[in-house]
Amino acid sequence: MTPDQQRLYRQEVEELTALLRGDPTWEALRRALRRRQVSPGATLLAAFAEDEYGVEHGVLVTAGGRVIEYSRRVGGPGVRPRMLAWRDRTDDPGLLLEYPQVAVALETRPV
């Protein structure tokens, strides 16, 4: 990873984490994390995307160094938000190829 890539990934992780921790519109995600015993205030959001089907996908790095990939239906007219997938990818050797931001998030801990 080049220094420029590292800087951009760090900025992405910082911006996503700020949204996770403080944006009022992200409260439903914070509640979903707390239900799974993950503290939003001690977790970094390393990657995030929303698709055209009303599903968000993210990668979290906890203060303990766990890496969790999740998918969550965020709703739409008449659709109730719910967690679709929750995978611990901490020991997954392909993780950093898919999400190079995770390396930066892991370096950033503790939060």
GROMACS .gro file of N, CA, C and O in nm:
model
  444
    1MET      N    1   0.085  -0.118   0.000
    1MET     CA    2   0.000   0.000   0.000
    1MET      C    3   0.090   0.123   0.000
    1MET      O    4   0.181   0.134   0.081
    2THR      N    5   0.062   0.215  -0.089
    2THR     CA    6   0.141   0.337  -0.098
    2THR      C    7   0.102   0.432   0.016
    2THR      O    8  -0.009   0.420   0.072
    3PRO      N    9   0.187   0.527   0.047
    3PRO     CA   10   0.150   0.626   0.150
    3PRO      C   11   0.023   0.703   0.114
    3PRO      O   12  -0.057   0.733   0.202
    4ASP      N   13   0.004   0.733  -0.014
    4ASP     CA   14  -0.119   0.804  -0.055
    4ASP      C   15  -0.242   0.718  -0.032
    4ASP      O   16  -0.345   0.767   0.016
    5GLN      N   17  -0.233   0.589  -0.066
    5GLN     CA   18  -0.345   0.499  -0.042
    5GLN      C   19  -0.374   0.488   0.108
    5GLN      O   20  -0.489   0.491   0.149
    6GLN      N   21  -0.269   0.476   0.185
    6GLN     CA   22  -0.286   0.465   0.330
    6GLN      C   23  -0.355   0.590   0.386
    6GLN      O   24  -0.445   0.580   0.469
    7ARG      N   25  -0.315   0.706   0.338
    7ARG     CA   26  -0.377   0.832   0.384
    7ARG      C   27  -0.525   0.835   0.346
    7ARG      O   28  -0.611   0.873   0.427
    8LEU      N   29  -0.558   0.794   0.223
    8LEU     CA   30  -0.698   0.794   0.180
    8LEU      C   31  -0.781   0.692   0.259
    8LEU      O   32  -0.894   0.722   0.298
    9TYR      N   33  -0.725   0.575   0.284
    9TYR     CA   34  -0.796   0.475   0.363
    9TYR      C   35  -0.816   0.524   0.506
    9TYR      O   36  -0.923   0.504   0.565
   10ARG      N   37  -0.716   0.588   0.564
   10ARG     CA   38  -0.730   0.641   0.699
   10ARG      C   39  -0.842   0.745   0.704
   10ARG      O   40  -0.925   0.745   0.795
   11GLN      N   41  -0.845   0.832   0.604
   11GLN     CA   42  -0.950   0.934   0.598
   11GLN      C   43  -1.088   0.867   0.584
   11GLN      O   44  -1.183   0.907   0.651
   12GLU      N   45  -1.098   0.765   0.501
   12GLU     CA   46  -1.225   0.694   0.484
   12GLU      C   47  -1.270   0.631   0.615
   12GLU      O   48  -1.387   0.644   0.655
   13VAL      N   49  -1.180   0.564   0.685
   13VAL     CA   50  -1.213   0.500   0.813
   13VAL      C   51  -1.256   0.607   0.914
   13VAL      O   52  -1.355   0.588   0.986
   14GLU      N   53  -1.186   0.717   0.920
   14GLU     CA   54  -1.221   0.824   1.014
   14GLU      C   55  -1.360   0.881   0.985
   14GLU      O   56  -1.440   0.903   1.076
   15GLU      N   57  -1.389   0.906   0.857
   15GLU     CA   58  -1.519   0.963   0.820
   15GLU      C   59  -1.633   0.865   0.847
   15GLU      O   60  -1.737   0.903   0.901
   16LEU      N   61  -1.613   0.739   0.809
   16LEU     CA   62  -1.717   0.638   0.833
   16LEU      C   63  -1.740   0.617   0.983
   16LEU      O   64  -1.853   0.604   1.029
   17THR      N   65  -1.632   0.614   1.059
   17THR     CA   66  -1.643   0.595   1.204
   17THR      C   67  -1.716   0.713   1.269
   17THR      O   68  -1.798   0.694   1.359
   18ALA      N   69  -1.689   0.833   1.222
   18ALA     CA   70  -1.759   0.951   1.275
   18ALA      C   71  -1.910   0.940   1.249
   18ALA      O   72  -1.991   0.973   1.336
   19LEU      N   73  -1.947   0.893   1.130
   19LEU     CA   74  -2.089   0.873   1.101
   19LEU      C   75  -2.149   0.766   1.192
   19LEU      O   76  -2.257   0.784   1.249
   20LEU      N   77  -2.078   0.655   1.205
   20LEU     CA   78  -2.126   0.547   1.291
   20LEU      C   79  -2.149   0.595   1.434
   20LEU      O   80  -2.250   0.564   1.496
   21ARG      N   81  -2.057   0.672   1.486
   21ARG     CA   82  -2.064   0.712   1.626
   21ARG      C   83  -2.157   0.829   1.654
   21ARG      O   84  -2.209   0.841   1.765
   22GLY      N   85  -2.176   0.918   1.556
   22GLY     CA   86  -2.246   1.040   1.590
   22GLY      C   87  -2.360   1.085   1.502
   22GLY      O   88  -2.437   1.172   1.543
   23ASP      N   89  -2.375   1.030   1.384
   23ASP     CA   90  -2.480   1.078   1.294
   23ASP      C   91  -2.615   1.024   1.341
   23ASP      O   92  -2.633   0.904   1.358
   24PRO      N   93  -2.712   1.113   1.364
   24PRO     CA   94  -2.842   1.069   1.414
   24PRO      C   95  -2.911   0.969   1.321
   24PRO      O   96  -2.985   0.882   1.368
   25THR      N   97  -2.887   0.977   1.191
   25THR     CA   98  -2.954   0.886   1.099
   25THR      C   99  -2.896   0.744   1.105
   25THR      O  100  -2.952   0.653   1.045
   26TRP      N  101  -2.786   0.726   1.177
   26TRP     CA  102  -2.724   0.594   1.190
   26TRP      C  103  -2.760   0.526   1.323
   26TRP      O  104  -2.702   0.425   1.358
   27GLU      N  105  -2.856   0.580   1.395
   27GLU     CA  106  -2.892   0.523   1.526
   27GLU      C  107  -2.940   0.378   1.515
   27GLU      O  108  -2.911   0.296   1.601
   28ALA      N  109  -3.011   0.345   1.409
   28ALA     CA  110  -3.059   0.206   1.394
   28ALA      C  111  -2.941   0.109   1.383
   28ALA      O  112  -2.946  -0.001   1.439
   29LEU      N  113  -2.836   0.149   1.315
   29LEU     CA  114  -2.717   0.063   1.307
   29LEU      C  115  -2.651   0.051   1.444
   29LEU      O  116  -2.612  -0.058   1.486
   30ARG      N  117  -2.641   0.162   1.516
   30ARG     CA  118  -2.583   0.156   1.651
   30ARG      C  119  -2.662   0.061   1.741
   30ARG      O  120  -2.605  -0.018   1.815
   31ARG      N  121  -2.795   0.068   1.734
   31ARG     CA  122  -2.879  -0.023   1.812
   31ARG      C  123  -2.854  -0.168   1.772
   31ARG      O  124  -2.842  -0.257   1.858
   32ALA      N  125  -2.843  -0.194   1.643
   32ALA     CA  126  -2.818  -0.331   1.595
   32ALA      C  127  -2.684  -0.382   1.645
   32ALA      O  128  -2.672  -0.499   1.683
   33LEU      N  129  -2.584  -0.296   1.650
   33LEU     CA  130  -2.452  -0.337   1.700
   33LEU      C  131  -2.458  -0.367   1.850
   33LEU      O  132  -2.403  -0.467   1.896
   34ARG      N  133  -2.524  -0.280   1.925
   34ARG     CA  134  -2.535  -0.303   2.070
   34ARG      C  135  -2.606  -0.435   2.100
   34ARG      O  136  -2.569  -0.505   2.194
   35ARG      N  137  -2.708  -0.469   2.020
   35ARG     CA  138  -2.777  -0.597   2.040
   35ARG      C  139  -2.682  -0.715   2.021
   35ARG      O  140  -2.703  -0.822   2.077
   36ARG      N  141  -2.577  -0.695   1.945
   36ARG     CA  142  -2.477  -0.801   1.923
   36ARG      C  143  -2.354  -0.780   2.011
   36ARG      O  144  -2.248  -0.833   1.982
   37GLN      N  145  -2.369  -0.702   2.117
   37GLN     CA  146  -2.262  -0.675   2.214
   37GLN      C  147  -2.138  -0.612   2.149
   37GLN      O  148  -2.025  -0.638   2.188
   38VAL      N  149  -2.161  -0.525   2.052
   38VAL     CA  150  -2.054  -0.448   1.990
   38VAL      C  151  -2.079  -0.302   2.023
   38VAL      O  152  -2.185  -0.247   1.990
   39SER      N  153  -1.984  -0.239   2.089
   39SER     CA  154  -1.998  -0.099   2.128
   39SER      C  155  -1.964  -0.007   2.011
   39SER      O  156  -1.850  -0.004   1.966
   40PRO      N  157  -2.061   0.071   1.962
   40PRO     CA  158  -2.032   0.162   1.852
   40PRO      C  159  -1.923   0.264   1.887
   40PRO      O  160  -1.845   0.304   1.802
   41GLY      N  161  -1.914   0.301   2.015
   41GLY     CA  162  -1.814   0.398   2.057
   41GLY      C  163  -1.673   0.343   2.064
   41GLY      O  164  -1.578   0.418   2.077
   42ALA      N  165  -1.659   0.212   2.054
   42ALA     CA  166  -1.527   0.148   2.060
   42ALA      C  167  -1.503   0.064   1.935
   42ALA      O  168  -1.428  -0.033   1.938
   43THR      N  169  -1.569   0.102   1.826
   43THR     CA  170  -1.561   0.026   1.702
   43THR      C  171  -1.531   0.120   1.587
   43THR      O  172  -1.583   0.231   1.583
   44LEU      N  173  -1.450   0.074   1.494
   44LEU     CA  174  -1.421   0.150   1.373
   44LEU      C  175  -1.501   0.090   1.258
   44LEU      O  176  -1.514  -0.031   1.247
   45LEU      N  177  -1.553   0.175   1.172
   45LEU     CA  178  -1.620   0.130   1.050
   45LEU      C  179  -1.520   0.146   0.937
   45LEU      O  180  -1.487   0.257   0.896
   46ALA      N  181  -1.465   0.034   0.889
   46ALA     CA  182  -1.357   0.037   0.792
   46ALA      C  183  -1.406   0.046   0.648
   46ALA      O  184  -1.338   0.103   0.563
   47ALA      N  185  -1.523  -0.009   0.622
   47ALA     CA  186  -1.578  -0.006   0.485
   47ALA      C  187  -1.729  -0.003   0.495
   47ALA      O  188  -1.788  -0.059   0.588
   48PHE      N  189  -1.791   0.060   0.395
   48PHE     CA  190  -1.935   0.073   0.396
   48PHE      C  191  -1.983   0.099   0.254
   48PHE      O  192  -1.922   0.175   0.179
   49ALA      N  193  -2.094   0.034   0.218
   49ALA     CA  194  -2.158   0.057   0.088
   49ALA      C  195  -2.305   0.024   0.100
   49ALA      O  196  -2.345  -0.060   0.181
   50GLU      N  197  -2.385   0.090   0.020
   50GLU     CA  198  -2.528   0.061   0.011
   50GLU      C  199  -2.556   0.017  -0.132
   50GLU      O  200  -2.500   0.073  -0.226
   51ASP      N  201  -2.645  -0.082  -0.148
   51ASP     CA  202  -2.677  -0.125  -0.283
   51ASP      C  203  -2.816  -0.076  -0.324
   51ASP      O  204  -2.887  -0.014  -0.244
   52GLU      N  205  -2.853  -0.106  -0.445
   52GLU     CA  206  -2.980  -0.057  -0.499
   52GLU      C  207  -3.101  -0.133  -0.445
   52GLU      O  208  -3.215  -0.097  -0.473
   53TYR      N  209  -3.077  -0.236  -0.364
   53TYR     CA  210  -3.185  -0.317  -0.308
   53TYR      C  211  -3.218  -0.279  -0.163
   53TYR      O  212  -3.291  -0.351  -0.095
   54GLY      N  213  -3.162  -0.171  -0.114
   54GLY     CA  214  -3.189  -0.129   0.023
   54GLY      C  215  -3.111  -0.207   0.126
   54GLY      O  216  -3.155  -0.225   0.239
   55VAL      N  217  -2.993  -0.256   0.086
   55VAL     CA  218  -2.908  -0.332   0.177
   55VAL      C  219  -2.776  -0.258   0.193
   55VAL      O  220  -2.716  -0.214   0.094
   56GLU      N  221  -2.733  -0.242   0.318
   56GLU     CA  222  -2.602  -0.184   0.344
   56GLU      C  223  -2.506  -0.296   0.382
   56GLU      O  224  -2.546  -0.396   0.442
   57HIS      N  225  -2.381  -0.278   0.343
   57HIS     CA  226  -2.276  -0.375   0.370
   57HIS      C  227  -2.164  -0.299   0.440
   57HIS      O  228  -2.128  -0.188   0.397
   58GLY      N  229  -2.108  -0.356   0.544
   58GLY     CA  230  -2.002  -0.288   0.616
   58GLY      C  231  -1.902  -0.385   0.675
   58GLY      O  232  -1.929  -0.505   0.689
   59VAL      N  233  -1.787  -0.329   0.711
   59VAL     CA  234  -1.683  -0.404   0.779
   59VAL      C  235  -1.644  -0.324   0.902
   59VAL      O  236  -1.605  -0.207   0.891
   60LEU      N  237  -1.655  -0.388   1.018
   60LEU     CA  238  -1.626  -0.326   1.146
   60LEU      C  239  -1.497  -0.383   1.203
   60LEU      O  240  -1.467  -0.501   1.185
   61VAL      N  241  -1.423  -0.299   1.275
   61VAL     CA  242  -1.307  -0.344   1.351
   61VAL      C  243  -1.332  -0.303   1.496
   61VAL      O  244  -1.345  -0.185   1.526
   62THR      N  245  -1.342  -0.403   1.583
   62THR     CA  246  -1.372  -0.376   1.723
   62THR      C  247  -1.245  -0.338   1.798
   62THR      O  248  -1.133  -0.363   1.750
   63ALA      N  249  -1.262  -0.283   1.916
   63ALA     CA  250  -1.146  -0.246   1.999
   63ALA      C  251  -1.062  -0.368   2.031
   63ALA      O  252  -0.941  -0.357   2.049
   64GLY      N  253  -1.123  -0.485   2.037
   64GLY     CA  254  -1.051  -0.609   2.064
   64GLY      C  255  -0.983  -0.668   1.942
   64GLY      O  256  -0.919  -0.773   1.952
   65GLY      N  257  -0.998  -0.604   1.826
   65GLY     CA  258  -0.932  -0.651   1.706
   65GLY      C  259  -1.012  -0.750   1.623
   65GLY      O  260  -0.961  -0.802   1.524
   66ARG      N  261  -1.138  -0.772   1.658
   66ARG     CA  262  -1.223  -0.857   1.575
   66ARG      C  263  -1.265  -0.780   1.451
   66ARG      O  264  -1.290  -0.659   1.457
   67VAL      N  265  -1.273  -0.850   1.339
   67VAL     CA  266  -1.317  -0.790   1.214
   67VAL      C  267  -1.448  -0.858   1.176
   67VAL      O  268  -1.453  -0.980   1.156
   68ILE      N  269  -1.554  -0.779   1.168
   68ILE     CA  270  -1.688  -0.829   1.141
   68ILE      C  271  -1.738  -0.769   1.010
   68ILE      O  272  -1.736  -0.648   0.992
   69GLU      N  273  -1.784  -0.856   0.922
   69GLU     CA  274  -1.850  -0.812   0.799
   69GLU      C  275  -2.000  -0.833   0.818
   69GLU      O  276  -2.042  -0.938   0.866
   70TYR      N  277  -2.079  -0.733   0.783
   70TYR     CA  278  -2.223  -0.746   0.800
   70TYR      C  279  -2.297  -0.697   0.677
   70TYR      O  280  -2.244  -0.621   0.596
   71SER      N  281  -2.419  -0.743   0.664
   71SER     CA  282  -2.514  -0.691   0.566
   71SER      C  283  -2.644  -0.669   0.641
   71SER      O  284  -2.685  -0.753   0.722
   72ARG      N  285  -2.708  -0.556   0.611
   72ARG     CA  286  -2.829  -0.521   0.685
   72ARG      C  287  -2.928  -0.456   0.591
   72ARG      O  288  -2.894  -0.363   0.518
   73ARG      N  289  -3.050  -0.507   0.590
   73ARG     CA  290  -3.156  -0.442   0.513
   73ARG      C  291  -3.194  -0.317   0.589
   73ARG      O  292  -3.225  -0.322   0.707
   74VAL      N  293  -3.189  -0.205   0.519
   74VAL     CA  294  -3.216  -0.078   0.587
   74VAL      C  295  -3.357  -0.028   0.565
   74VAL      O  296  -3.394   0.073   0.621
   75GLY      N  297  -3.430  -0.099   0.486
   75GLY     CA  298  -3.570  -0.062   0.475
   75GLY      C  299  -3.609  -0.008   0.341
   75GLY      O  300  -3.544  -0.030   0.240
   76GLY      N  301  -3.714   0.060   0.345
   76GLY     CA  302  -3.783   0.114   0.230
   76GLY      C  303  -3.928   0.115   0.268
   76GLY      O  304  -3.964   0.078   0.381
   77PRO      N  305  -4.014   0.153   0.178
   77PRO     CA  306  -4.157   0.156   0.211
   77PRO      C  307  -4.207   0.019   0.257
   77PRO      O  308  -4.198  -0.079   0.183
   78GLY      N  309  -4.252   0.011   0.380
   78GLY     CA  310  -4.308  -0.112   0.434
   78GLY      C  311  -4.207  -0.220   0.469
   78GLY      O  312  -4.246  -0.331   0.500
   79VAL      N  313  -4.079  -0.188   0.465
   79VAL     CA  314  -3.976  -0.288   0.494
   79VAL      C  315  -3.910  -0.251   0.626
   79VAL      O  316  -3.864  -0.139   0.645
   80ARG      N  317  -3.905  -0.349   0.716
   80ARG     CA  318  -3.843  -0.326   0.847
   80ARG      C  319  -3.694  -0.359   0.840
   80ARG      O  320  -3.656  -0.464   0.789
   81PRO      N  321  -3.608  -0.270   0.892
   81PRO     CA  322  -3.464  -0.300   0.892
   81PRO      C  323  -3.433  -0.427   0.971
   81PRO      O  324  -3.496  -0.454   1.073
   82ARG      N  325  -3.336  -0.506   0.919
   82ARG     CA  326  -3.293  -0.624   0.993
   82ARG      C  327  -3.157  -0.669   0.943
   82ARG      O  328  -3.119  -0.642   0.829
   83MET      N  329  -3.083  -0.737   1.029
   83MET     CA  330  -2.952  -0.788   0.996
   83MET      C  331  -2.968  -0.911   0.906
   83MET      O  332  -3.044  -1.002   0.938
   84LEU      N  333  -2.898  -0.913   0.795
   84LEU     CA  334  -2.905  -1.025   0.702
   84LEU      C  335  -2.786  -1.120   0.717
   84LEU      O  336  -2.800  -1.240   0.697
   85ALA      N  337  -2.670  -1.063   0.747
   85ALA     CA  338  -2.549  -1.146   0.760
   85ALA      C  339  -2.457  -1.082   0.864
   85ALA      O  340  -2.451  -0.960   0.876
   86TRP      N  341  -2.386  -1.167   0.936
   86TRP     CA  342  -2.292  -1.123   1.040
   86TRP      C  343  -2.181  -1.227   1.043
   86TRP      O  344  -2.202  -1.338   1.090
   87ARG      N  345  -2.065  -1.192   0.988
   87ARG     CA  346  -1.956  -1.290   0.978
   87ARG      C  347  -1.830  -1.236   1.045
   87ARG      O  348  -1.787  -1.125   1.015
   88ASP      N  349  -1.773  -1.317   1.132
   88ASP     CA  350  -1.643  -1.284   1.191
   88ASP      C  351  -1.536  -1.323   1.090
   88ASP      O  352  -1.520  -1.441   1.058
   89ARG      N  353  -1.464  -1.225   1.039
   89ARG     CA  354  -1.362  -1.249   0.938
   89ARG      C  355  -1.223  -1.218   0.991
   89ARG      O  356  -1.129  -1.196   0.913
   90THR      N  357  -1.207  -1.220   1.121
   90THR     CA  358  -1.082  -1.183   1.184
   90THR      C  359  -0.965  -1.264   1.130
   90THR      O  360  -0.858  -1.208   1.103
   91ASP      N  361  -0.982  -1.392   1.113
   91ASP     CA  362  -0.872  -1.479   1.070
   91ASP      C  363  -0.880  -1.516   0.922
   91ASP      O  364  -0.817  -1.612   0.879
   92ASP      N  365  -0.957  -1.442   0.845
   92ASP     CA  366  -0.975  -1.470   0.703
   92ASP      C  367  -0.857  -1.414   0.623
   92ASP      O  368  -0.837  -1.292   0.618
   93PRO      N  369  -0.777  -1.500   0.559
   93PRO     CA  370  -0.659  -1.452   0.488
   93PRO      C  371  -0.691  -1.365   0.365
   93PRO      O  372  -0.609  -1.285   0.323
   94GLY      N  373  -0.811  -1.376   0.310
   94GLY     CA  374  -0.847  -1.295   0.194
   94GLY      C  375  -0.907  -1.160   0.227
   94GLY      O  376  -0.933  -1.079   0.138
   95LEU      N  377  -0.926  -1.135   0.355
   95LEU     CA  378  -0.994  -1.013   0.397
   95LEU      C  379  -0.925  -0.885   0.348
   95LEU      O  380  -0.990  -0.796   0.294
   96LEU      N  381  -0.794  -0.877   0.364
   96LEU     CA  382  -0.724  -0.754   0.328
   96LEU      C  383  -0.719  -0.731   0.178
   96LEU      O  384  -0.703  -0.617   0.134
   97LEU      N  385  -0.734  -0.836   0.100
   97LEU     CA  386  -0.744  -0.818  -0.046
   97LEU      C  387  -0.876  -0.754  -0.083
   97LEU      O  388  -0.884  -0.670  -0.173
   98GLU      N  389  -0.982  -0.794  -0.015
   98GLU     CA  390  -1.115  -0.737  -0.039
   98GLU      C  391  -1.130  -0.597   0.020
   98GLU      O  392  -1.193  -0.511  -0.040
   99TYR      N  393  -1.075  -0.580   0.139
   99TYR     CA  394  -1.093  -0.455   0.214
   99TYR      C  395  -0.958  -0.406   0.267
   99TYR      O  396  -0.927  -0.426   0.385
  100PRO      N  397  -0.876  -0.344   0.185
  100PRO     CA  398  -0.746  -0.297   0.234
  100PRO      C  399  -0.757  -0.193   0.344
  100PRO      O  400  -0.665  -0.174   0.423
  101GLN      N  401  -0.874  -0.128   0.357
  101GLN     CA  402  -0.896  -0.030   0.463
  101GLN      C  403  -0.883  -0.094   0.602
  101GLN      O  404  -0.852  -0.027   0.699
  102VAL      N  405  -0.909  -0.223   0.610
  102VAL     CA  406  -0.905  -0.291   0.739
  102VAL      C  407  -0.765  -0.285   0.799
  102VAL      O  408  -0.750  -0.269   0.920
  103ALA      N  409  -0.662  -0.294   0.716
  103ALA     CA  410  -0.525  -0.286   0.767
  103ALA      C  411  -0.502  -0.153   0.838
  103ALA      O  412  -0.441  -0.147   0.945
  104VAL      N  413  -0.553  -0.046   0.779
  104VAL     CA  414  -0.540   0.086   0.840
  104VAL      C  415  -0.620   0.094   0.969
  104VAL      O  416  -0.574   0.146   1.069
  105ALA      N  417  -0.741   0.038   0.967
  105ALA     CA  418  -0.825   0.040   1.088
  105ALA      C  419  -0.759  -0.039   1.201
  105ALA      O  420  -0.761   0.003   1.317
  106LEU      N  421  -0.699  -0.153   1.168
  106LEU     CA  422  -0.633  -0.232   1.271
  106LEU      C  423  -0.514  -0.157   1.330
  106LEU      O  424  -0.488  -0.167   1.450
  107GLU      N  425  -0.443  -0.080   1.250
  107GLU     CA  426  -0.332   0.002   1.300
  107GLU      C  427  -0.381   0.115   1.389
  107GLU      O  428  -0.309   0.161   1.476
  108THR      N  429  -0.502   0.162   1.365
  108THR     CA  430  -0.559   0.276   1.435
  108THR      C  431  -0.601   0.242   1.577
  108THR      O  432  -0.607   0.328   1.662
  109ARG      N  433  -0.633   0.113   1.604
  109ARG     CA  434  -0.676   0.074   1.737
  109ARG      C  435  -0.566   0.104   1.838
  109ARG      O  436  -0.452   0.107   1.802
  110PRO      N  437  -0.593   0.117   1.967
  110PRO     CA  438  -0.725   0.120   2.030
  110PRO      C  439  -0.796   0.250   1.998
  110PRO      O  440  -0.734   0.350   1.970
  111VAL      N  441  -0.930   0.244   2.007
  111VAL     CA  442  -1.012   0.359   1.971
  111VAL      C  443  -1.055   0.435   2.092
  111VAL      O  444  -1.059   0.388   2.201
   0.00000   0.00000   0.00000
